[in-house]
């Protein structure tokens, strides 16, 4: 059956790449990109583009009806560091938005919904390494609180109404298309831009800070794989742990230095350090691998090589390379 897809948060870090990816799979006209405040890049204009405030349930409902949507990827959200600056706004955007999308989806016959959870769902009491799938989730950030409550809400909509909601706990995502904004793992993207632009970077986390990370092509692959898996392979409607690799800020700097000679990194931890310290260093994703066949393609070396190969020529063409 042909899909009719709506992606909220299309101008965001994941949406900006998921929209073209889904259009490549299902056809440009079948994937409606929804934006709110940010206009997003040119590629969103290769197919239907709407302005939508997920805080407005009637507007979400109208968009689902008008475009006869059967599948929703609800990505509009605030990230962790922004959430700590304005916890009220984080709750409103992340929770009201999700409730509105779930409610509008169930009342408009949407058959499948994707929602991103995160490593931010874990708290300092979770095991630091190989954080298991099933462990008490006691996050200490508002972002994490919205991720845990959001997972529960998705699971509730599945149990109560049979809505097929599927969730992944993404690690920090690294991409060369749209920079993230307001996250704790953002350093792992910024460092590439600064390596190419100026040859120097001041990292806002300590050198020994280890976090779980993933290259965006793997995140897109996991998302589509989960969403296309038959229901029998997706028994879990809370977030699936998802992993690719982990590294410290110092290890990433060293991997980039091998390819960008003379690259200088210094460390000046700010308030985001506390957030990073509350998250696990690595994640056990055995259930995702077992249930729907998850397996990443990129390791740290492969990601670094590809990031520099893609970003280097682009930034230099813009006159921004050293
Ligand atoms: N990348 C997110 C953040 O740093 C974590 O999911 O907020």
PDB file of N, CA and C and ligand atoms in Angstrom, residues 79-80 118 143 183-185 279, ligand 1:
ATOM      1  N   UNK A  79      15.495  19.938  22.729  1.00  0.00           N
ATOM      2  CA  UNK A  79      16.555  19.052  23.230  1.00  0.00           C
ATOM      3  C   UNK A  79      16.921  19.388  24.680  1.00  0.00           C
ATOM      4  N   UNK A  80      17.891  18.634  25.203  1.00  0.00           N
ATOM      5  CA  UNK A  80      18.136  18.640  26.651  1.00  0.00           C
ATOM      6  C   UNK A  80      18.613  19.972  27.234  1.00  0.00           C
ATOM      7  N   UNK A 118      15.102   8.854  23.814  1.00  0.00           N
ATOM      8  CA  UNK A 118      16.517   9.248  23.839  1.00  0.00           C
ATOM      9  C   UNK A 118      17.258   8.585  24.990  1.00  0.00           C
ATOM     10  N   UNK A 143      14.042  17.372  29.907  1.00  0.00           N
ATOM     11  CA  UNK A 143      14.048  16.632  28.647  1.00  0.00           C
ATOM     12  C   UNK A 143      13.828  15.138  28.920  1.00  0.00           C
ATOM     13  N   UNK A 183      21.256  20.706  22.268  1.00  0.00           N
ATOM     14  CA  UNK A 183      21.472  19.390  22.854  1.00  0.00           C
ATOM     15  C   UNK A 183      22.806  19.311  23.592  1.00  0.00           C
ATOM     16  N   UNK A 184      22.965  18.259  24.373  1.00  0.00           N
ATOM     17  CA  UNK A 184      24.203  18.044  25.115  1.00  0.00           C
ATOM     18  C   UNK A 184      25.225  17.319  24.249  1.00  0.00           C
ATOM     19  N   UNK A 185      24.750  16.547  23.282  1.00  0.00           N
ATOM     20  CA  UNK A 185      25.662  15.829  22.396  1.00  0.00           C
ATOM     21  C   UNK A 185      26.059  16.674  21.185  1.00  0.00           C
ATOM     22  N   UNK A 279      23.849  10.719  32.122  1.00  0.00           N
ATOM     23  CA  UNK A 279      23.463   9.732  31.097  1.00  0.00           C
ATOM     24  C   UNK A 279      24.467   8.587  31.055  1.00  0.00           C
TER      25      UNK A 279
HETATM   26  N1  LIG B   1      20.992  14.607  21.479  1.00  0.00           N
HETATM   27  C1  LIG B   1      20.108  14.814  22.582  1.00  0.00           C
HETATM   28  C2  LIG B   1      20.568  15.933  23.440  1.00  0.00           C
HETATM   29  O1  LIG B   1      21.762  16.084  23.549  1.00  0.00           O
HETATM   30  C3  LIG B   1      19.997  13.577  23.413  1.00  0.00           C
HETATM   31  O2  LIG B   1      18.991  12.801  22.941  1.00  0.00           O
HETATM   32  O3  LIG B   1      19.782  16.592  24.031  1.00  0.00           O
END
